[in-house]
Short mmCIF file of C-alpha atoms and ligand atoms in Angstrom, two decimals:
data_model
loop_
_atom_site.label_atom_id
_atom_site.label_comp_id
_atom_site.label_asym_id
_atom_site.label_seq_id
_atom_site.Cartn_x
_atom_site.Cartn_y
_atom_site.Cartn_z
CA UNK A 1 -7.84 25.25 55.30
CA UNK A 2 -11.06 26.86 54.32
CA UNK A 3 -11.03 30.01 51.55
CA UNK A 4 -13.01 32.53 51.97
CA UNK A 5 -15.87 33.19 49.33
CA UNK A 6 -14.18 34.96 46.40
CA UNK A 7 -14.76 34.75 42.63
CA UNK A 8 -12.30 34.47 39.22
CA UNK A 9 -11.61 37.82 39.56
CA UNK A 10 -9.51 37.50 42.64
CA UNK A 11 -7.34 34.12 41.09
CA UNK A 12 -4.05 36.58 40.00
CA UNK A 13 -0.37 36.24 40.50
CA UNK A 14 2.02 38.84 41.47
CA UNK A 15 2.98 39.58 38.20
CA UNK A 16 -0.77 40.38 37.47
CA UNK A 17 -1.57 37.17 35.36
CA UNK A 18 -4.72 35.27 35.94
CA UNK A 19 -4.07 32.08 37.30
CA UNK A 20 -7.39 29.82 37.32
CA UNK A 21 -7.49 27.55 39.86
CA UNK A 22 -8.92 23.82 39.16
CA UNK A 23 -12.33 23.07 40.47
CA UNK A 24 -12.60 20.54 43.04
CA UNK A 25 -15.41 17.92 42.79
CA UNK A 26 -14.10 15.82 40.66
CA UNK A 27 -16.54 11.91 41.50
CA UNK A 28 -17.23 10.74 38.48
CA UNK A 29 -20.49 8.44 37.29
CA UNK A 30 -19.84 4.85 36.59
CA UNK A 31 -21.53 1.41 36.65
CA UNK A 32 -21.02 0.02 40.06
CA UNK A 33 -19.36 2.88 41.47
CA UNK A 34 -20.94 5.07 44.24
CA UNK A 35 -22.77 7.69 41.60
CA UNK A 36 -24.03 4.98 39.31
CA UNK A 37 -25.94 6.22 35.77
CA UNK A 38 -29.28 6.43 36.90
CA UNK A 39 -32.57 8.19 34.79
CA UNK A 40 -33.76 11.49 37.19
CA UNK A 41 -30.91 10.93 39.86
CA UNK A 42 -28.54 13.94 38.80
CA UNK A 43 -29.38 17.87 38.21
CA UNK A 44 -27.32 20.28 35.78
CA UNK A 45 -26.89 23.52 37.35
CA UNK A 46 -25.79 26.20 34.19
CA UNK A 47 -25.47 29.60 33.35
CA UNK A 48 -26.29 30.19 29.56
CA UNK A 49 -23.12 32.59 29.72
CA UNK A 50 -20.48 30.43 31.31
CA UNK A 51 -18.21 29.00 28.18
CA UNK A 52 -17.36 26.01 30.50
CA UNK A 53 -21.41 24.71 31.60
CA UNK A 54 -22.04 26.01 28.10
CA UNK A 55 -20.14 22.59 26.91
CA UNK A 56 -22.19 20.81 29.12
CA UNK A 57 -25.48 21.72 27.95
CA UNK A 58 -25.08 21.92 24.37
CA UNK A 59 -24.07 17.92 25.13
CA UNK A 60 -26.98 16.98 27.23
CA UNK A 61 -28.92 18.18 23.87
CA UNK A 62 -27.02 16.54 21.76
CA UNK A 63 -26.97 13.55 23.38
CA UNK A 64 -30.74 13.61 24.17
CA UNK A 65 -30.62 13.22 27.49
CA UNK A 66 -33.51 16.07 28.81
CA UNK A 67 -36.33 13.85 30.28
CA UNK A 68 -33.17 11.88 32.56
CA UNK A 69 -30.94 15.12 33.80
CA UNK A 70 -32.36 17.42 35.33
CA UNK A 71 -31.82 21.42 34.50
CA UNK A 72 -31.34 24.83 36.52
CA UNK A 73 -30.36 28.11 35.11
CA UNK A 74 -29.58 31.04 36.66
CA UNK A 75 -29.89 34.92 35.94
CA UNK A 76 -26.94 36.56 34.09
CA UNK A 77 -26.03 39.12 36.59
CA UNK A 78 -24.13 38.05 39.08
CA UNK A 79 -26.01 39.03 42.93
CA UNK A 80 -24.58 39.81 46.37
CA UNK A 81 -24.90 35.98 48.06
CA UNK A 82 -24.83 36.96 51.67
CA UNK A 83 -25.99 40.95 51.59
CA UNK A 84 -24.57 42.46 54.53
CA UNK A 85 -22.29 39.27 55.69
CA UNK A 86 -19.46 39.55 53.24
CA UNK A 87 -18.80 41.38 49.93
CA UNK A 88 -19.48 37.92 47.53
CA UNK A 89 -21.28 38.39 44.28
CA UNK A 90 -21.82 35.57 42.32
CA UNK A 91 -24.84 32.96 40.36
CA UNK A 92 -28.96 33.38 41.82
CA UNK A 93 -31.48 32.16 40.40
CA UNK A 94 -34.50 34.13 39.40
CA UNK A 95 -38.44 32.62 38.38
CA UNK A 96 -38.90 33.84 34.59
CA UNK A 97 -41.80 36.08 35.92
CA UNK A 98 -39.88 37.86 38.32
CA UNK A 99 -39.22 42.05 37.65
CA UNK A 100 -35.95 42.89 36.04
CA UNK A 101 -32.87 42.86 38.62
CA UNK A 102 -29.89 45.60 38.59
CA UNK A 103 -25.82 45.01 38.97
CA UNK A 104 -24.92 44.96 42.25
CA UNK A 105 -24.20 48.51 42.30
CA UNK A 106 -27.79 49.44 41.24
CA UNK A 107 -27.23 49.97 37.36
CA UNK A 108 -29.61 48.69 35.07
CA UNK A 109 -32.17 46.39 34.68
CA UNK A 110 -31.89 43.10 33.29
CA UNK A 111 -35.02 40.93 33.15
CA UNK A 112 -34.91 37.24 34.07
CA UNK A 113 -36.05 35.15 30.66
CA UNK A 114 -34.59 31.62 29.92
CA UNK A 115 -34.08 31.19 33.71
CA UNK A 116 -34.90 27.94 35.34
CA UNK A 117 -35.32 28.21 39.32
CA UNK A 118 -33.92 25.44 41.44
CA UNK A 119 -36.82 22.65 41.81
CA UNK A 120 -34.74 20.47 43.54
CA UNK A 121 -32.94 22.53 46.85
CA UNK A 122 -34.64 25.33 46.16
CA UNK A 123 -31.32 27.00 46.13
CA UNK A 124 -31.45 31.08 45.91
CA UNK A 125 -27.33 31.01 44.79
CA UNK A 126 -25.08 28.93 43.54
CA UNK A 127 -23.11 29.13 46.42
CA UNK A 128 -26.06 27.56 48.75
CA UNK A 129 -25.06 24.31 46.66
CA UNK A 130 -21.23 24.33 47.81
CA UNK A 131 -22.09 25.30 51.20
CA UNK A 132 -24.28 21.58 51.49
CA UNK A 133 -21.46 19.78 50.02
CA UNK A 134 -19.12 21.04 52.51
CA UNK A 135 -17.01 22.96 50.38
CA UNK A 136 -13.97 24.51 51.08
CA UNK A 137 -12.39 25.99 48.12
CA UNK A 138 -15.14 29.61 48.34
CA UNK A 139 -15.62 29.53 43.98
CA UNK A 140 -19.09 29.37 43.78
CA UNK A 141 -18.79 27.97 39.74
CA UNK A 142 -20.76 26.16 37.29
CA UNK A 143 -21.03 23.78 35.71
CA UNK A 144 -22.63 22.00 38.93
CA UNK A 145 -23.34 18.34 38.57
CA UNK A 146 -25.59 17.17 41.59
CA UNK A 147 -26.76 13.88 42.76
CA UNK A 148 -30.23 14.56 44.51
CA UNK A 149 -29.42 10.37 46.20
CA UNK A 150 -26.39 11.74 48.12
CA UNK A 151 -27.74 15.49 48.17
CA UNK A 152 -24.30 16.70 47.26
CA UNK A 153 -21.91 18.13 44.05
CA UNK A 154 -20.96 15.05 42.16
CA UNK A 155 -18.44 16.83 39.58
CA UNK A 156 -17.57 20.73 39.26
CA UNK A 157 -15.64 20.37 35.91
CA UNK A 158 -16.93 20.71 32.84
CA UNK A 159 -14.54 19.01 31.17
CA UNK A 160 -15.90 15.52 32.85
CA UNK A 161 -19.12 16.47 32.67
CA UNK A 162 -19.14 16.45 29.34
CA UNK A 163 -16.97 12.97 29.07
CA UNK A 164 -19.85 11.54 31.28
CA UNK A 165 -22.50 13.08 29.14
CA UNK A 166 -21.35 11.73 26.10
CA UNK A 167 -20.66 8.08 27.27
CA UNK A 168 -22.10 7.28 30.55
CA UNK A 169 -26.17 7.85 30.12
CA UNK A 170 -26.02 5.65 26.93
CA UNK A 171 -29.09 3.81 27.79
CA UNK A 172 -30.93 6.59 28.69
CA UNK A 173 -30.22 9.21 25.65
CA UNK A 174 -32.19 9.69 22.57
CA UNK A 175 -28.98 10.06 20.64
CA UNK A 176 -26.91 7.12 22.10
CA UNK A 177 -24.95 6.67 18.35
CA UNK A 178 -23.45 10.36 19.08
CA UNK A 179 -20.13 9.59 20.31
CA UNK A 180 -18.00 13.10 20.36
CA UNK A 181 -15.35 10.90 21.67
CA UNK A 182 -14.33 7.71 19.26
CA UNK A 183 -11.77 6.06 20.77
CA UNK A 184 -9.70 6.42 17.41
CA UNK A 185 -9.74 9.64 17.47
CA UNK A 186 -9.20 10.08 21.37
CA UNK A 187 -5.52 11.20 21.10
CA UNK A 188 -6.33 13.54 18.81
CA UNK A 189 -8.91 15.09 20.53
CA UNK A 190 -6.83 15.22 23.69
CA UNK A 191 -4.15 16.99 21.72
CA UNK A 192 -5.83 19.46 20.75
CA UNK A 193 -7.67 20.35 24.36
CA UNK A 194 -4.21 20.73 25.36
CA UNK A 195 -3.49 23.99 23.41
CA UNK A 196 -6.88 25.08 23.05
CA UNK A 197 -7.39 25.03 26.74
CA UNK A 198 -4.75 27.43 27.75
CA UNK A 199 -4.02 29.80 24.82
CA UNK A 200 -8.19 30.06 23.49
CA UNK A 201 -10.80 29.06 25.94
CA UNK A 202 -8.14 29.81 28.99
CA UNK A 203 -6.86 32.20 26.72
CA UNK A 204 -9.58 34.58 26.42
CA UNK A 205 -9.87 34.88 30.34
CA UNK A 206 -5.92 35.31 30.69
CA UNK A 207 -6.60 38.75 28.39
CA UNK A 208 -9.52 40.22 30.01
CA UNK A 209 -9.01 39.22 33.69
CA UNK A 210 -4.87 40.45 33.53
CA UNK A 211 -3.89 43.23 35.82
CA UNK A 212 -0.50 44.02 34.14
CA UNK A 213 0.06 45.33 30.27
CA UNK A 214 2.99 42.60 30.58
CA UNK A 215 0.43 39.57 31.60
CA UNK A 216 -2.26 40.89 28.58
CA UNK A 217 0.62 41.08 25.79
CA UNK A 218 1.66 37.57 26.78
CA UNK A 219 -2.00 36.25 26.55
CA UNK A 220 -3.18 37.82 23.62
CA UNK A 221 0.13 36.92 21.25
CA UNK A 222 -0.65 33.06 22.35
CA UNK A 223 -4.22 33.82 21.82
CA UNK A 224 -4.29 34.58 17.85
CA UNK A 225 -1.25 32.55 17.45
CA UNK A 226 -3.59 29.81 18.30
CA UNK A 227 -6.45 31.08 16.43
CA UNK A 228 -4.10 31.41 13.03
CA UNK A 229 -3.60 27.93 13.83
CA UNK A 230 -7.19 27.10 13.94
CA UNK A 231 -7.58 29.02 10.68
CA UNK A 232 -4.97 27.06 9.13
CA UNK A 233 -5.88 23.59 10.06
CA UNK A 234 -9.81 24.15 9.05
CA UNK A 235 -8.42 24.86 5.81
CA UNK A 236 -8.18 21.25 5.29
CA UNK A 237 -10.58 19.76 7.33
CA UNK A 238 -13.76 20.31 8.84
CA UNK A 239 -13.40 20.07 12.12
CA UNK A 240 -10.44 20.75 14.46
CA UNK A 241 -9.53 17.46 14.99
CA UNK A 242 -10.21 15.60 11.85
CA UNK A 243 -13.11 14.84 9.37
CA UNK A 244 -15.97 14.32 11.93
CA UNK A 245 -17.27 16.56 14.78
CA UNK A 246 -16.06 15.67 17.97
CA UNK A 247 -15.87 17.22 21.81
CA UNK A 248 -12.43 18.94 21.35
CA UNK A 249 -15.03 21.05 18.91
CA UNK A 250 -18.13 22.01 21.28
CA UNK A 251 -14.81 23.16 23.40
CA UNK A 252 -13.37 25.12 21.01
CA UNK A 253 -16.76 26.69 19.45
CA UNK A 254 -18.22 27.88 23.30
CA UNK A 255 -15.09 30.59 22.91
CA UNK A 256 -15.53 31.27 19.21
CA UNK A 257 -19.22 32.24 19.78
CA UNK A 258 -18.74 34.66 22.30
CA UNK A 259 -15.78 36.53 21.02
CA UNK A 260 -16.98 39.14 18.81
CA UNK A 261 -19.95 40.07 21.06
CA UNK A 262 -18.36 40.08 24.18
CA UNK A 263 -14.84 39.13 23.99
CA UNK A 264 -13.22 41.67 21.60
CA UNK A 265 -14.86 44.86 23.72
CA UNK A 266 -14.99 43.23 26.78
CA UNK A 267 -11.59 41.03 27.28
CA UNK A 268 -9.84 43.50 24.30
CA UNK A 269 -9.26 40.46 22.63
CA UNK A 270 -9.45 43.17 19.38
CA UNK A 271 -6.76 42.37 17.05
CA UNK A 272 -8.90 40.48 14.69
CA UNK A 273 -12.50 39.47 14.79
CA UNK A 274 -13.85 35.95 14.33
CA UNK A 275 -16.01 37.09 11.45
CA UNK A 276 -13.00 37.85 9.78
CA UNK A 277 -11.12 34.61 9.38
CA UNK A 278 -12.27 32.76 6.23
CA UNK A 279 -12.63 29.17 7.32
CA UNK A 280 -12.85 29.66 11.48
CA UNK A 281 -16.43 31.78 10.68
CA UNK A 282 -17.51 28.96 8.41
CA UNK A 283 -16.48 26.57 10.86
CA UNK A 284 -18.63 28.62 13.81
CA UNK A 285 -21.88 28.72 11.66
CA UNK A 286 -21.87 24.80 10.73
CA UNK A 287 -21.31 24.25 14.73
CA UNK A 288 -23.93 26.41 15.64
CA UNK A 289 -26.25 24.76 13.24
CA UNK A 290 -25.57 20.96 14.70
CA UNK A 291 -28.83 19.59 15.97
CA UNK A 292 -28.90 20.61 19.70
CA UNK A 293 -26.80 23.38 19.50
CA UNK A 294 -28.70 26.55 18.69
CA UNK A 295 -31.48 26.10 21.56
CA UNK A 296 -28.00 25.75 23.82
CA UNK A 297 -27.14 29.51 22.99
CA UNK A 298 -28.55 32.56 24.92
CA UNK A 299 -26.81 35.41 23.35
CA UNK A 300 -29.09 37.43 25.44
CA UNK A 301 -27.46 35.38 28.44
CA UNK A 302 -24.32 35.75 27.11
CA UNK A 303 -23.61 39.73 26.80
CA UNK A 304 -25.95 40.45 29.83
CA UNK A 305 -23.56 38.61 32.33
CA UNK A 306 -20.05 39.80 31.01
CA UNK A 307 -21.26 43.03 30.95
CA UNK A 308 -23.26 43.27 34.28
CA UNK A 309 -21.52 40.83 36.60
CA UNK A 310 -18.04 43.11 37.22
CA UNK A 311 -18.25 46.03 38.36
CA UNK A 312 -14.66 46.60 38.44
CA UNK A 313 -14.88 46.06 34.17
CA UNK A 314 -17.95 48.00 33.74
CA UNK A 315 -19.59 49.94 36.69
CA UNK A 316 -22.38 51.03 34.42
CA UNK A 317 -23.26 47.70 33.27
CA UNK A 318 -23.86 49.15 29.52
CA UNK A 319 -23.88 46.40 26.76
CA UNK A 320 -22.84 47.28 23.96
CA UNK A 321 -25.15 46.94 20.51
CA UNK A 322 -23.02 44.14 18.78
CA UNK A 323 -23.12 43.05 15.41
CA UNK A 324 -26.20 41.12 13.71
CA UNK A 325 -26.21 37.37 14.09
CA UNK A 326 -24.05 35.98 11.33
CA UNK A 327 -23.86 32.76 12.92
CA UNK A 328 -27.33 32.16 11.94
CA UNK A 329 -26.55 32.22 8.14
CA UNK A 330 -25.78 29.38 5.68
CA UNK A 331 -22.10 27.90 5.84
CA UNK A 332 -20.16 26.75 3.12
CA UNK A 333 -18.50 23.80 5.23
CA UNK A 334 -20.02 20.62 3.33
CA UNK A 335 -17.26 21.03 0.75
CA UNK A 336 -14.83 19.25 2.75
CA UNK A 337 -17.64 16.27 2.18
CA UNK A 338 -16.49 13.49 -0.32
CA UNK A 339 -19.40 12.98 -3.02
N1 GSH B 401 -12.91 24.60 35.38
C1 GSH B 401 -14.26 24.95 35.45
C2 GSH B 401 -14.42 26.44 35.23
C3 GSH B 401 -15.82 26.91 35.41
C4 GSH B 401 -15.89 28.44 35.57
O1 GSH B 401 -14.86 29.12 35.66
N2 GSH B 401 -17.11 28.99 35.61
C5 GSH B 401 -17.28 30.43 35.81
C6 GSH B 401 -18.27 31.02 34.86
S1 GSH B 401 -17.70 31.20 33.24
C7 GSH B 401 -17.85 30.68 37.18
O2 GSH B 401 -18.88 30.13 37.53
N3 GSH B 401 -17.21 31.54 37.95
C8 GSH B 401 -17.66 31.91 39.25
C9 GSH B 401 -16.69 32.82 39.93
O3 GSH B 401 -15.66 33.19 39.35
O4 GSH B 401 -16.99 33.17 41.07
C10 GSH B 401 -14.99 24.14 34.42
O5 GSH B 401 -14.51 24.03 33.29
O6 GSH B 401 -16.02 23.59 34.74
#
């Protein structure tokens, strides 16, 4: 049956926990399939903010693949989708030139730099994409993978995306040596999604979008529990899953870079801050500072949607000042390097 249009805010149990519900386009690019790799067939639809089309981009850079997938990127602040039809807020997109826009209670003003209007549908929301594909689910998300052949969502999950990304355009990328997922280290990898995904980059959400004290205090105990884990294992190594940097990293790092500006005021994610473990803020700087990975942060992206998109968190849409960017500085990671 269809859903009506709602948002992550709305995906709660009884017991007050937020439950997230799996996105569902899930075709997948492959040789001699129906979506085959093709240069300038498929369009990225991101929001600088989102942790999950975060992954996505940062691998498109990596992997050099800018002149054969196409890019869109909307405004920060989430936007009534059908004013006056139902209650929806969610993704628009917004020409860099355009005058600032407000929260959708009228608060603020938020300008619309870094975005990248739809050239392909001409799409004024996200949600105008899901509607032509027939959708029935009513999350308006991104990561949106589109094929302009079929004019239709290929893949809503980022988590393919990026699998694609990394091994699928091969003969297209500039970068087709970067492989974030060697086979020998593939259960590895997958090992480590599998706690990272619920208690960190799941995690995070399962704090700030809870709507009992009970649901929160479960959350944030797995939360650090992971993160001391984190701390522990880059210790010894590098990266989180061994000596060299792979995907289960770009995952791991899209949560790490947002959590002292947004997530410890925002999500009260405040027991401890990232700056403040030894090896994880080493760890954050050297993956910031991979080639492709700094022009794949907006910052400015980042704290304007959290703070403006919810009016139920913050009705005023104030962002707070935040802390200067220590990410930016020299890390000390290259010791784990043998010479
Ligand atoms: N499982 C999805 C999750 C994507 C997701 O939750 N995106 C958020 C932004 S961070 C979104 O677009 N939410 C829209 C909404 O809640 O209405 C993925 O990893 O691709």
């Amino acid at each position: 049956m269809a859903q009506s249009a709602h948002t992550a805010l709305d995906e709660t149990s009884v017991k007050g926990e937020f439950k997230r519900v799996e996105s569902c386009f899930r075709n997948f690019i492959e040789e001699g399939s129906r979506f085959e790799p093709e240069a300038g067939r498929y369009h990225l639809y991101i929001s600088y903010a989102c942790p999950w089309a975060n992954r996505c981009l940062a691998v498109l850079r990596m992997k050099g693949l800018q002149d054969s997938i196409g890019l869109s990127i909307v405004h920060p602040t989430w936007q009534y989708t059908r004013p006056g039809k139902d209650g929806h807020s969610g993704w628009a997109f917004y020409d860099p030139s355009h005058p600032p826009i407000a929260n959708v209670l009228g608060f603020g003003s938020f300008d619309c730099d870094g975005c990248i209007v739809d050239s392909v549908n001409g799409a004024k929301f996200i949600r105008d994409l899901y509607e032509m594909s027939n959708d029935t689910l009513g999350k308006y998300s991104v990561p949106v993978l589109w094929d302009k052949k079929e004019k239709c969502i290929v893949n809503n999950e980022s988590s393919e995306i990026l699998r694609m990304f990394n091994s699928k355009f091969n003969k297209f990328a500039e970068n087709p040596y970067l492989d974030l997922c060697p086979e020998s280290l593939m259960a590895k990898i997958d090992e480590v999604n599998d706690w990272v995904l619920p208690t960190i980059n799941n995690g995070v959400y399962r704090c700030g979008f809870a709507q009992s004290q009970e649901a929160y205090d479960i959350a944030v105990k797995e939360l650090f529990a992971s993160l001391d884990r984190c701390e522990e294992i880059l210790s010894e190594q590098r990266f989180i899953a061994g000596s060299v940097l792979t995907e289960a990293d770009i995952r791991l790092f899209m949560t790490l870079i947002r959590f002292d500006e947004v997530y410890i005021v925002y999500f009260k994610t405040n027991k401890r801050a990232i700056r403040e473990y030894p090896n994880i803020r080493e760890y954050v700087k050297n993956i910031y500072q991979v080639p492709g990975m700094a022009e794949s942060i907006n910052m400015k992206h980042i704290k304007t949607h959290y703070y403006t998109s919810h009016p139920k968190l913050n009705h005023y849409a104030i962002i707070p000042t935040g802390s200067d960017y220590w990410w930016e500085e020299a890390h000390d990671r290259a010791k784990f390097e043998k010479h």
